Tab-separated table of C-alpha atoms in Angstrom:
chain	number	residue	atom	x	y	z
A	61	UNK	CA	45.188	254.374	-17.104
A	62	UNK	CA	48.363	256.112	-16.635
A	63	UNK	CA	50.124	259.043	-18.296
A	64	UNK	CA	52.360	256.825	-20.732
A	65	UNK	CA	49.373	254.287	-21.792
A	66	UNK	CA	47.469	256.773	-22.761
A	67	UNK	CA	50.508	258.565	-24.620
A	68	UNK	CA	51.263	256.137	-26.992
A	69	UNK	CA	48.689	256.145	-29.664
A	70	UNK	CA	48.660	260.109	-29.174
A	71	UNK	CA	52.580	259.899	-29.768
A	72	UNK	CA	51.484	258.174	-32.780
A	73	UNK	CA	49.468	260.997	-34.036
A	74	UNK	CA	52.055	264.013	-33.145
A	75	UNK	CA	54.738	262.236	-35.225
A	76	UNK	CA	52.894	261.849	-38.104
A	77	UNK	CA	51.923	265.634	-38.182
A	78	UNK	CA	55.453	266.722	-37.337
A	79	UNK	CA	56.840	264.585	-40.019
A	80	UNK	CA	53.935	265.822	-42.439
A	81	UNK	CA	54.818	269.704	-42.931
A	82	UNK	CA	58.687	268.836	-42.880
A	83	UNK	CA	61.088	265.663	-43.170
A	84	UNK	CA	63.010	265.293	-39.806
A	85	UNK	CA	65.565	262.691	-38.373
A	86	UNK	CA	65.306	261.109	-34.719
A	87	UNK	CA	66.764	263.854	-32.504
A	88	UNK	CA	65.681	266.871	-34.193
A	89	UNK	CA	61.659	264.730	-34.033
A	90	UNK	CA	62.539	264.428	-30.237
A	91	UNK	CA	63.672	268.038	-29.844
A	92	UNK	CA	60.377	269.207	-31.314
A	93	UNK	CA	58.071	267.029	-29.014
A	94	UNK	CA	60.038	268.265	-26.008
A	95	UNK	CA	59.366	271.821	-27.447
A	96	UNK	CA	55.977	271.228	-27.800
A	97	UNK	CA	55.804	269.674	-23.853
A	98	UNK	CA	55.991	266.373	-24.208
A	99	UNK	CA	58.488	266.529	-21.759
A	100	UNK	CA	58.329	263.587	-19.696
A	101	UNK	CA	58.647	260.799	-21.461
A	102	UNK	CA	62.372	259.179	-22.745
A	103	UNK	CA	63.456	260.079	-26.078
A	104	UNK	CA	64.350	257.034	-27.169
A	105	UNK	CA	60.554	255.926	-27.439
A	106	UNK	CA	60.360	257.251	-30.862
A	107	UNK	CA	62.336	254.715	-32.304
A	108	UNK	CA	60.100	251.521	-31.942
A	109	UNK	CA	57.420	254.131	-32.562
A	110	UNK	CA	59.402	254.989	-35.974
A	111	UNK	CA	60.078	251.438	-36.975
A	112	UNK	CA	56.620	250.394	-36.577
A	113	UNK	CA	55.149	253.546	-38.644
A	114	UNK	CA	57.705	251.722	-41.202
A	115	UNK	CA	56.857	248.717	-41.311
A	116	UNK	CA	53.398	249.894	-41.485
A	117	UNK	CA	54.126	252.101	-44.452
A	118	UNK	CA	53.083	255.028	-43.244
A	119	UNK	CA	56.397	256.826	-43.007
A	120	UNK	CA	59.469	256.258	-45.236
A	121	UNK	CA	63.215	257.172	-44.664
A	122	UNK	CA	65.802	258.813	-46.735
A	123	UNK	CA	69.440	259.094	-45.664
A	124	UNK	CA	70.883	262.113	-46.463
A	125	UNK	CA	74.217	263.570	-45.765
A	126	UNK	CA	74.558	266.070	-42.824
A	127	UNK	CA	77.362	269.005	-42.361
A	128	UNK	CA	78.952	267.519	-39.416
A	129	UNK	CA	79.376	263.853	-38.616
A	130	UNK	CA	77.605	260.790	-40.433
A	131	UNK	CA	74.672	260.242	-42.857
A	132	UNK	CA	71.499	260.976	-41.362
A	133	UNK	CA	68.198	259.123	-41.743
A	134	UNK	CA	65.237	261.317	-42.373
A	135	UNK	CA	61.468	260.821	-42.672
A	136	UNK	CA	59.276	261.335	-44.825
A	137	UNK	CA	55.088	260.691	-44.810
A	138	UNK	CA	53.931	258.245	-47.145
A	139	UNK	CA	50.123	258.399	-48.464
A	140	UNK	CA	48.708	255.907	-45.896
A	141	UNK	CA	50.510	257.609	-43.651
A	142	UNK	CA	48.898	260.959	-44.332
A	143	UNK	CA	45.372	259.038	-44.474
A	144	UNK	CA	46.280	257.884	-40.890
A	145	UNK	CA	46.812	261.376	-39.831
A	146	UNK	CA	43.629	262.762	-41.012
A	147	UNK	CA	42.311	259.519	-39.299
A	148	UNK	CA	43.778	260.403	-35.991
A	149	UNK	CA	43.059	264.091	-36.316
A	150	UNK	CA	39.188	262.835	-37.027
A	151	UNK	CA	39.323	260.546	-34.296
A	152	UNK	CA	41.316	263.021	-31.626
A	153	UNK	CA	38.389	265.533	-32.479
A	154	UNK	CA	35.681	263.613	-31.567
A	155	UNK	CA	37.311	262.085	-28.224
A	156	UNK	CA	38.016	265.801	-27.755
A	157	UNK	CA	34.572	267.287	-27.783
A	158	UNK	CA	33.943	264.172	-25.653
A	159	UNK	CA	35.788	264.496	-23.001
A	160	UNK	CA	35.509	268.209	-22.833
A	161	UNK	CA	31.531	267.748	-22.792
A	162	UNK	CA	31.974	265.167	-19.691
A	163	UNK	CA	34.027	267.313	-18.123
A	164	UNK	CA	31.973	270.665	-18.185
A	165	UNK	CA	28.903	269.410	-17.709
A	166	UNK	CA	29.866	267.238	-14.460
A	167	UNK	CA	31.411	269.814	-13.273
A	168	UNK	CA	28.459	271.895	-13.476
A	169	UNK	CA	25.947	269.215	-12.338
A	170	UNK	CA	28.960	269.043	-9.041
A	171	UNK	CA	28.995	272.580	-8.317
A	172	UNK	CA	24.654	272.336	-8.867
A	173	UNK	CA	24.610	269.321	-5.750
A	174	UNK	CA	27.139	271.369	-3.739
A	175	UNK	CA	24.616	274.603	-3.812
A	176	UNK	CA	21.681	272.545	-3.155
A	177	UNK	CA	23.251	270.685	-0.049
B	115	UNK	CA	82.414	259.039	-38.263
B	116	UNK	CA	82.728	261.254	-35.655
B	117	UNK	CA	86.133	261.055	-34.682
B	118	UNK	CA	86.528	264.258	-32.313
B	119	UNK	CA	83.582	263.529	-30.767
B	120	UNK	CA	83.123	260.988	-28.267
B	121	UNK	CA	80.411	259.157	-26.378
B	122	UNK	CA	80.835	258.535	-22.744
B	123	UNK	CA	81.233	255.239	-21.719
B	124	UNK	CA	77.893	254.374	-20.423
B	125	UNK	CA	76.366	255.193	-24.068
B	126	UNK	CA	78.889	253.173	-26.074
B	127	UNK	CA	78.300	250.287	-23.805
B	128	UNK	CA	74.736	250.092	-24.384
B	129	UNK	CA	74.799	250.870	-27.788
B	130	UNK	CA	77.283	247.484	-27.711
B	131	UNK	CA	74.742	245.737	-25.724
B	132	UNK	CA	71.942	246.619	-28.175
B	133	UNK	CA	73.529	245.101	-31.402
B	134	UNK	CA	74.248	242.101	-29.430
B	135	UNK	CA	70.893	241.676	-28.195
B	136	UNK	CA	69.457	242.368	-31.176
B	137	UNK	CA	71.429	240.273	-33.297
B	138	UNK	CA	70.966	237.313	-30.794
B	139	UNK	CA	67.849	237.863	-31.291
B	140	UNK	CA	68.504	236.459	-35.195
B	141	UNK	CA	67.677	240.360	-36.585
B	142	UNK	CA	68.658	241.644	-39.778
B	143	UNK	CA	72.299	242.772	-39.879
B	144	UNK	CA	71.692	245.901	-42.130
B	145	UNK	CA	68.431	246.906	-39.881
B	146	UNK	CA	70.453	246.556	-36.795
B	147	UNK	CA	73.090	248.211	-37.990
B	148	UNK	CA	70.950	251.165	-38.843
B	149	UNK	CA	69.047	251.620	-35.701
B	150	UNK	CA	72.339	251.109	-33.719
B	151	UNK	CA	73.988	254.272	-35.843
B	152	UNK	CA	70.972	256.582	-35.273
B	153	UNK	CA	70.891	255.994	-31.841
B	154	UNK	CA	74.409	256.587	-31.645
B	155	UNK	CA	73.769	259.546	-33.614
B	156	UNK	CA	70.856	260.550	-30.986
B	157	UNK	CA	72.849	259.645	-27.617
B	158	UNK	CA	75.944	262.076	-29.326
B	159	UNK	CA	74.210	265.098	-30.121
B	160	UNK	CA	71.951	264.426	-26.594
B	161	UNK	CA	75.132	264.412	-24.647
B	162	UNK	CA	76.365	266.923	-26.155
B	163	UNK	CA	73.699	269.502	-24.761
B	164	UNK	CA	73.837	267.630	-21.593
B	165	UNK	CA	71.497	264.873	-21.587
B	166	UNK	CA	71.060	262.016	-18.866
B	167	UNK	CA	71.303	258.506	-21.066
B	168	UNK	CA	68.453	257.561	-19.005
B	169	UNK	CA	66.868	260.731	-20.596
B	170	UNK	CA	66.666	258.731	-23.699
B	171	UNK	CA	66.392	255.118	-23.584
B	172	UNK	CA	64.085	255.912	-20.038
B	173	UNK	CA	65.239	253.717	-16.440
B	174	UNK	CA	65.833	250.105	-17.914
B	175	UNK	CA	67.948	249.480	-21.003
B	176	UNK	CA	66.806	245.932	-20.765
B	177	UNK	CA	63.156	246.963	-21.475
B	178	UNK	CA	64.386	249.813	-24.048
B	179	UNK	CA	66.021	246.723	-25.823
B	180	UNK	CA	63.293	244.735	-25.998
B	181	UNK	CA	60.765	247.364	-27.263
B	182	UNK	CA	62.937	247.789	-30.023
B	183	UNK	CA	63.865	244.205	-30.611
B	184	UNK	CA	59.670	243.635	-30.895
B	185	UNK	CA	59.363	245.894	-33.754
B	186	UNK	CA	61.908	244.527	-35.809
B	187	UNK	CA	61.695	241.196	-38.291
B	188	UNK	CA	63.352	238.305	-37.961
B	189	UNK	CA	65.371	237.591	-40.644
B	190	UNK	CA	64.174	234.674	-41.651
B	191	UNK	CA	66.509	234.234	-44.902
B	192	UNK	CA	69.617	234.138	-43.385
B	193	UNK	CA	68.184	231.414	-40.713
B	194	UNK	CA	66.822	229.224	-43.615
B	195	UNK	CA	70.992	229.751	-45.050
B	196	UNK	CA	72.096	228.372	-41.787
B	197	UNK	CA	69.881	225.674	-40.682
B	198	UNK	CA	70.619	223.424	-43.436
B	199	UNK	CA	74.641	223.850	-42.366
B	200	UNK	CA	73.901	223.188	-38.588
B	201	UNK	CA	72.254	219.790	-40.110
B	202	UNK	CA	74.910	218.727	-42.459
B	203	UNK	CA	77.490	219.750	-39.623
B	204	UNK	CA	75.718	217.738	-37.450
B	205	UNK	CA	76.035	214.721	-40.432
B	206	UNK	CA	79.865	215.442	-40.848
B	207	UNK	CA	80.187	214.683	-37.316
B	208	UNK	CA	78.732	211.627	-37.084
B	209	UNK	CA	80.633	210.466	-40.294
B	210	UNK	CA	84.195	211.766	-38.998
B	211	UNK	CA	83.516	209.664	-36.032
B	212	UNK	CA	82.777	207.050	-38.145
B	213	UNK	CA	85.622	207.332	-40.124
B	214	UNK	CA	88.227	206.485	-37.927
B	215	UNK	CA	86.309	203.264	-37.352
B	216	UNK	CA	87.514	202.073	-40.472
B	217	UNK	CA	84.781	202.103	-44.059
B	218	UNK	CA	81.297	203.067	-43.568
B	219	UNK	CA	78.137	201.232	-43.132
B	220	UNK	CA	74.769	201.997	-41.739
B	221	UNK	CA	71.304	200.919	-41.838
B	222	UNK	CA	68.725	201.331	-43.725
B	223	UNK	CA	66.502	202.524	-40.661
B	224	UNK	CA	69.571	204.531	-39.399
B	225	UNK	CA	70.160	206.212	-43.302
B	226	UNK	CA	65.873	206.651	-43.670
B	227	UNK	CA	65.621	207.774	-40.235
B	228	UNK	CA	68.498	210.790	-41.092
B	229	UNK	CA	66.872	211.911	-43.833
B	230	UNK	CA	63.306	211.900	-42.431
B	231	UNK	CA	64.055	213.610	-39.420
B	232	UNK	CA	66.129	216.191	-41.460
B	233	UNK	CA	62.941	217.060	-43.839
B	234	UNK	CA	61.121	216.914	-40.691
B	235	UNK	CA	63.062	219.918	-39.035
B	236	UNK	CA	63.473	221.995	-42.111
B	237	UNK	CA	59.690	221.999	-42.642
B	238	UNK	CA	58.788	222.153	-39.125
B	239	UNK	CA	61.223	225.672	-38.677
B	240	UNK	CA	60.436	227.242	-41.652
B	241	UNK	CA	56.625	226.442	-41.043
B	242	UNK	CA	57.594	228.214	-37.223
B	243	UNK	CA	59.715	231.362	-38.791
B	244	UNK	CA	56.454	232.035	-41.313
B	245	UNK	CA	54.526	232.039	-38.563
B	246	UNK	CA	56.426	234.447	-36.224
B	247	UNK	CA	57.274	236.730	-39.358
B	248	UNK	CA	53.681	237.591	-39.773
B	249	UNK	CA	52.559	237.676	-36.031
B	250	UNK	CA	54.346	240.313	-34.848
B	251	UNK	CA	55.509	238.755	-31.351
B	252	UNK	CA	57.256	239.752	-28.620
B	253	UNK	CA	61.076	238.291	-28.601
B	254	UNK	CA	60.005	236.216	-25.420
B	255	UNK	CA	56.805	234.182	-27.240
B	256	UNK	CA	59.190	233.682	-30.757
B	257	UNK	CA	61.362	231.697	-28.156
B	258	UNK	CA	58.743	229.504	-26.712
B	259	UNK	CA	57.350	228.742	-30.006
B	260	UNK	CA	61.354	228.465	-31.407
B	261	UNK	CA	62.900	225.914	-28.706
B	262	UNK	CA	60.518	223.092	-28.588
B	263	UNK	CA	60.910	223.268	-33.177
B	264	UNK	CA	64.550	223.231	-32.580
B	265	UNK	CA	64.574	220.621	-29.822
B	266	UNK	CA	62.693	218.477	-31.862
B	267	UNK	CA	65.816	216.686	-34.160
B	268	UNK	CA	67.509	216.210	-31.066
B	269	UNK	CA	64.714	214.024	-29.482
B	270	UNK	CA	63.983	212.368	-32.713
B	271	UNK	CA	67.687	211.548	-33.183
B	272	UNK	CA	67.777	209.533	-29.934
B	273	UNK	CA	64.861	207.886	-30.502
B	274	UNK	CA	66.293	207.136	-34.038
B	275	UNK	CA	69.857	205.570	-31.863
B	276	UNK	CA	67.379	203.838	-29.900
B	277	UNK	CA	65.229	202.754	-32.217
B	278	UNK	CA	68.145	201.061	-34.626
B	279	UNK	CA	69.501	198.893	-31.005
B	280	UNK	CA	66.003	197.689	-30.954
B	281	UNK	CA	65.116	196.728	-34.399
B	282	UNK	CA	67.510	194.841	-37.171
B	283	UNK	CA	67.451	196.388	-40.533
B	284	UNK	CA	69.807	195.589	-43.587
B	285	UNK	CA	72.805	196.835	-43.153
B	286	UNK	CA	74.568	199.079	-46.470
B	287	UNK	CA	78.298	198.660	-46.583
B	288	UNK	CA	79.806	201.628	-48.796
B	289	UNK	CA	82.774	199.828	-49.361
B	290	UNK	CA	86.530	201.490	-49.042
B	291	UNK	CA	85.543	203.661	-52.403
B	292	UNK	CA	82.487	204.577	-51.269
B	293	UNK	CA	84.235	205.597	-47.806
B	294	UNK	CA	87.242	207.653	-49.534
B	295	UNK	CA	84.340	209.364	-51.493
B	296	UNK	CA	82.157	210.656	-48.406
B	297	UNK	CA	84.690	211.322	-46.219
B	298	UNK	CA	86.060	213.731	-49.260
B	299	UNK	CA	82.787	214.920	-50.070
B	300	UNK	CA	82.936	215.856	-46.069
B	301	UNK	CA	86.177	217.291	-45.578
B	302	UNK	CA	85.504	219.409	-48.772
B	303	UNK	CA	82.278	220.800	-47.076
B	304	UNK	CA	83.628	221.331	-43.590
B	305	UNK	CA	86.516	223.499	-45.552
B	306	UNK	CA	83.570	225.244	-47.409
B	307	UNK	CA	82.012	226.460	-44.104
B	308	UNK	CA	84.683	227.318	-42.490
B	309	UNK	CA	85.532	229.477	-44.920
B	310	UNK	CA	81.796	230.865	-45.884
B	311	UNK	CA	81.355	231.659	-42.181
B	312	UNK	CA	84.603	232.612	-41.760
B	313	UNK	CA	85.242	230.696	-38.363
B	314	UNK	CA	87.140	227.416	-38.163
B	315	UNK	CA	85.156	226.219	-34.897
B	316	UNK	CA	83.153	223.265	-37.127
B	317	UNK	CA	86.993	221.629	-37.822
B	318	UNK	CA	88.978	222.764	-34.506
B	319	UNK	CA	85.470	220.810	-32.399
B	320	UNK	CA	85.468	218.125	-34.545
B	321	UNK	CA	89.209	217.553	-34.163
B	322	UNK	CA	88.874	217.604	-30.352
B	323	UNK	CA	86.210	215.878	-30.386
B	324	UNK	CA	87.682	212.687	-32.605
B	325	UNK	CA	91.012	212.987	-32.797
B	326	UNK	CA	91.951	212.126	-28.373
B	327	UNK	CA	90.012	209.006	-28.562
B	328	UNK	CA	91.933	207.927	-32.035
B	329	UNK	CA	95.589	208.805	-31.361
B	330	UNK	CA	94.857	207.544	-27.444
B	331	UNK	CA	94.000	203.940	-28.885
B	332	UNK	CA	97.495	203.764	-30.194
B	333	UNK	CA	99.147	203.998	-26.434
B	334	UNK	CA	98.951	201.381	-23.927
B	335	UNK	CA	97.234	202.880	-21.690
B	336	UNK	CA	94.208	201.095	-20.146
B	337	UNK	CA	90.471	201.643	-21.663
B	338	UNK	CA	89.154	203.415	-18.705
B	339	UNK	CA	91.975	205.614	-18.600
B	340	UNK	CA	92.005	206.329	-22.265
B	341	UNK	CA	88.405	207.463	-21.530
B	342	UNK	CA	89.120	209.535	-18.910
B	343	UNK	CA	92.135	211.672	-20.527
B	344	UNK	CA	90.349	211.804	-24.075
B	345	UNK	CA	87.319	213.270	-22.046
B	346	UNK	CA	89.581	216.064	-20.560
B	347	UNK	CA	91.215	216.543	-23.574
B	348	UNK	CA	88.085	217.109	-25.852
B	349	UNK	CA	86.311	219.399	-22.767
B	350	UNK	CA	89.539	220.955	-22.135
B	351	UNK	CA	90.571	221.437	-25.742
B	352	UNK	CA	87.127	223.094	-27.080
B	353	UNK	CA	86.976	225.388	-23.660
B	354	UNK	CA	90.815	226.913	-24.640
B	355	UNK	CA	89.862	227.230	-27.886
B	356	UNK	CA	86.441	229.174	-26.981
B	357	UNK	CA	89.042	231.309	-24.246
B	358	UNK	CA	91.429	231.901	-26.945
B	359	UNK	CA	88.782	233.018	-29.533
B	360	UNK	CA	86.958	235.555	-27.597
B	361	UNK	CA	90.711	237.114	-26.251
B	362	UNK	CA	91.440	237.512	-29.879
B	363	UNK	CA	87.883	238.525	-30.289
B	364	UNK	CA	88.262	241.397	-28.166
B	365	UNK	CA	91.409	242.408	-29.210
């Protein structure tokens, strides 16, 4: 699987908590992903990201007049789309543990085979 | 907007490409409109702290486009506004044609045959653009399931021409005041359109397309030749106007 498969419904989730503690329009939701690392992917993938989430009700957008230039278009979280949050959070927890338990315990059953050999 | 800010060229021409695409694509005007201005919005204050395009909309604007074109709707309202116009423009033509012929008559199969095949393809779309407005498909798979619907008339309609050579049904004569009525009734709606859509193409077409062949039959030139000029006038006519158009267009 590569990096941006797997990115996508994770993308999902970080939007929704962004736009949870604090209503935010495109760039400044881009600028805070790329603060937070996500780095490496094109900016511009929020968008069909965004308009889904709409279309799906879980986010909402206000426009709202900015200090410099034209009206902006901010979101907001709507109820389902707090309820797909927790969801995700729920969800990202348990794939968590997961993977983490995979991880250290091959890694320790590896390093076991290595000293035996 | 801003006015002392500007975009470099690169941006403004994809943003350009992107409402075309998208409304090509038969997308709602005010939802394309939207995306296109917060993009715009995005690509400004990006360049501004000196971001690649590429850094936003990633190596292929093509694909960018078409991720975004996926999650939008079709807007399915304004096609159900038009289709009914394409099919009564399509009527008007065949009755200006007629026209010049002197008054109207058709068959019964020929009048039937019209009006089934016209019920046919407005039940057959909308059945199509209900379909694709709940599916959620990509722009590529609303095409293949769109061209064979809209294909459909035409095929119908020459098996309809073909049809009426083959079999003999009553004829209806509408009579010179039944003529003068329709070809009102169609003038008055070609006017209509033009104006609603705010193009004159429907008229300026039809003219080309009618109009060589009539005033042609008035010189004494011989048939094969009157074929040939009309031909190039009609071809030659609609392609200037479609030259002339687009110059204006641009300007």
């Amino acid at each position: 699987m590569s990096t941006t498969q797997m990115m996508k419904g994770i993308l999902d989730g970080c939007i929704l908590a962004i736009i949870k503690n604090k209503e935010v329009y495109g760039y400044e939701l881009a600028e805070k992903l790329g603060e937070y690392g996500f780095s490496n992917f094109s900016e511009g993938t929020i968008y069909p990201l965004l308009l889904r989430m709409q279309k799906e009700k879980l986010v909402t957008s206000i426009l709202k007049k900015s200090t410099a230039g034209p009206k902006r278009k901010y979101y907001r979280l709507t109820e389902n789309g707090d309820q797909a949050l927790k969801d995700f959070i729920r969800r990202w927890e348990s794939l968590q543990t997961n993977v983490n338990h995979v991880l250290a315990q091959e890694t320790k059953n590896e390093r076991k085979i290595k000293n035996d050999v | 907007m801003y006015e002392n800010i500007t975009l470099s060229k690169k941006s403004k021409q994809f943003l350009e490409n992107l409402r075309v695409y998208l409304f090509s694509t038969g997308k709602k005007e005010k939802e394309i409109d939207e995306i296109v201005e917060e993009l715009e919005d995005h690509l400004m204050q990006a360049e501004q702290n000196g971001k690649s395009i590429e850094h936003i909309i990633g190596q292929s604007p093509k694909y960018y486009m078409e991720l975004l074109a996926s999650e939008m709707p079709i807007d399915v309202k304004a096609w159900m506004k038009y289709i009914p116009m394409i099919l009564f423009g399509a009527f008007s033509f065949t009755i200006v044609q007629d026209l010049f012929e002197g008054t109207l008559a058709y068959s019964l199969l020929e009048i039937f045959g019209f009006l089934i095949i016209s019920v046919l393809f407005l039940a057959s779309i909308s059945l199509a653009f209900r379909y694709i407005a709940g599916k959620n498909l990509s722009s590529r798979k609303q095409f293949v399931i769109l061209y064979p619907v809209a294909l459909l008339p035409l095929a119908l309609f020459f098996g309809l021409i073909f049809l009426n050579k083959q079999v003999t049904t009553p004829l209806i004569n509408f009579g010179l005041i039944g003529t003068i009525i329709i070809g009102i009734v169609t003038v008055i709606f070609i006017i209509g359109i033009s104006i609603w859509s705010k193009t004159w193409v429907l008229p300026i077409v039809l003219a080309f397309v009618t109009l060589p062949d009539y005033l042609l039959g008035f010189t004494s030139l011989t048939e094969s030749t009157r074929l040939i000029t009309g031909t190039c006038f009609t071809f030659g006519g609609i392609m200037i106007y479609f030259w002339v158009s687009s110059k204006v267009a641009k300007d």
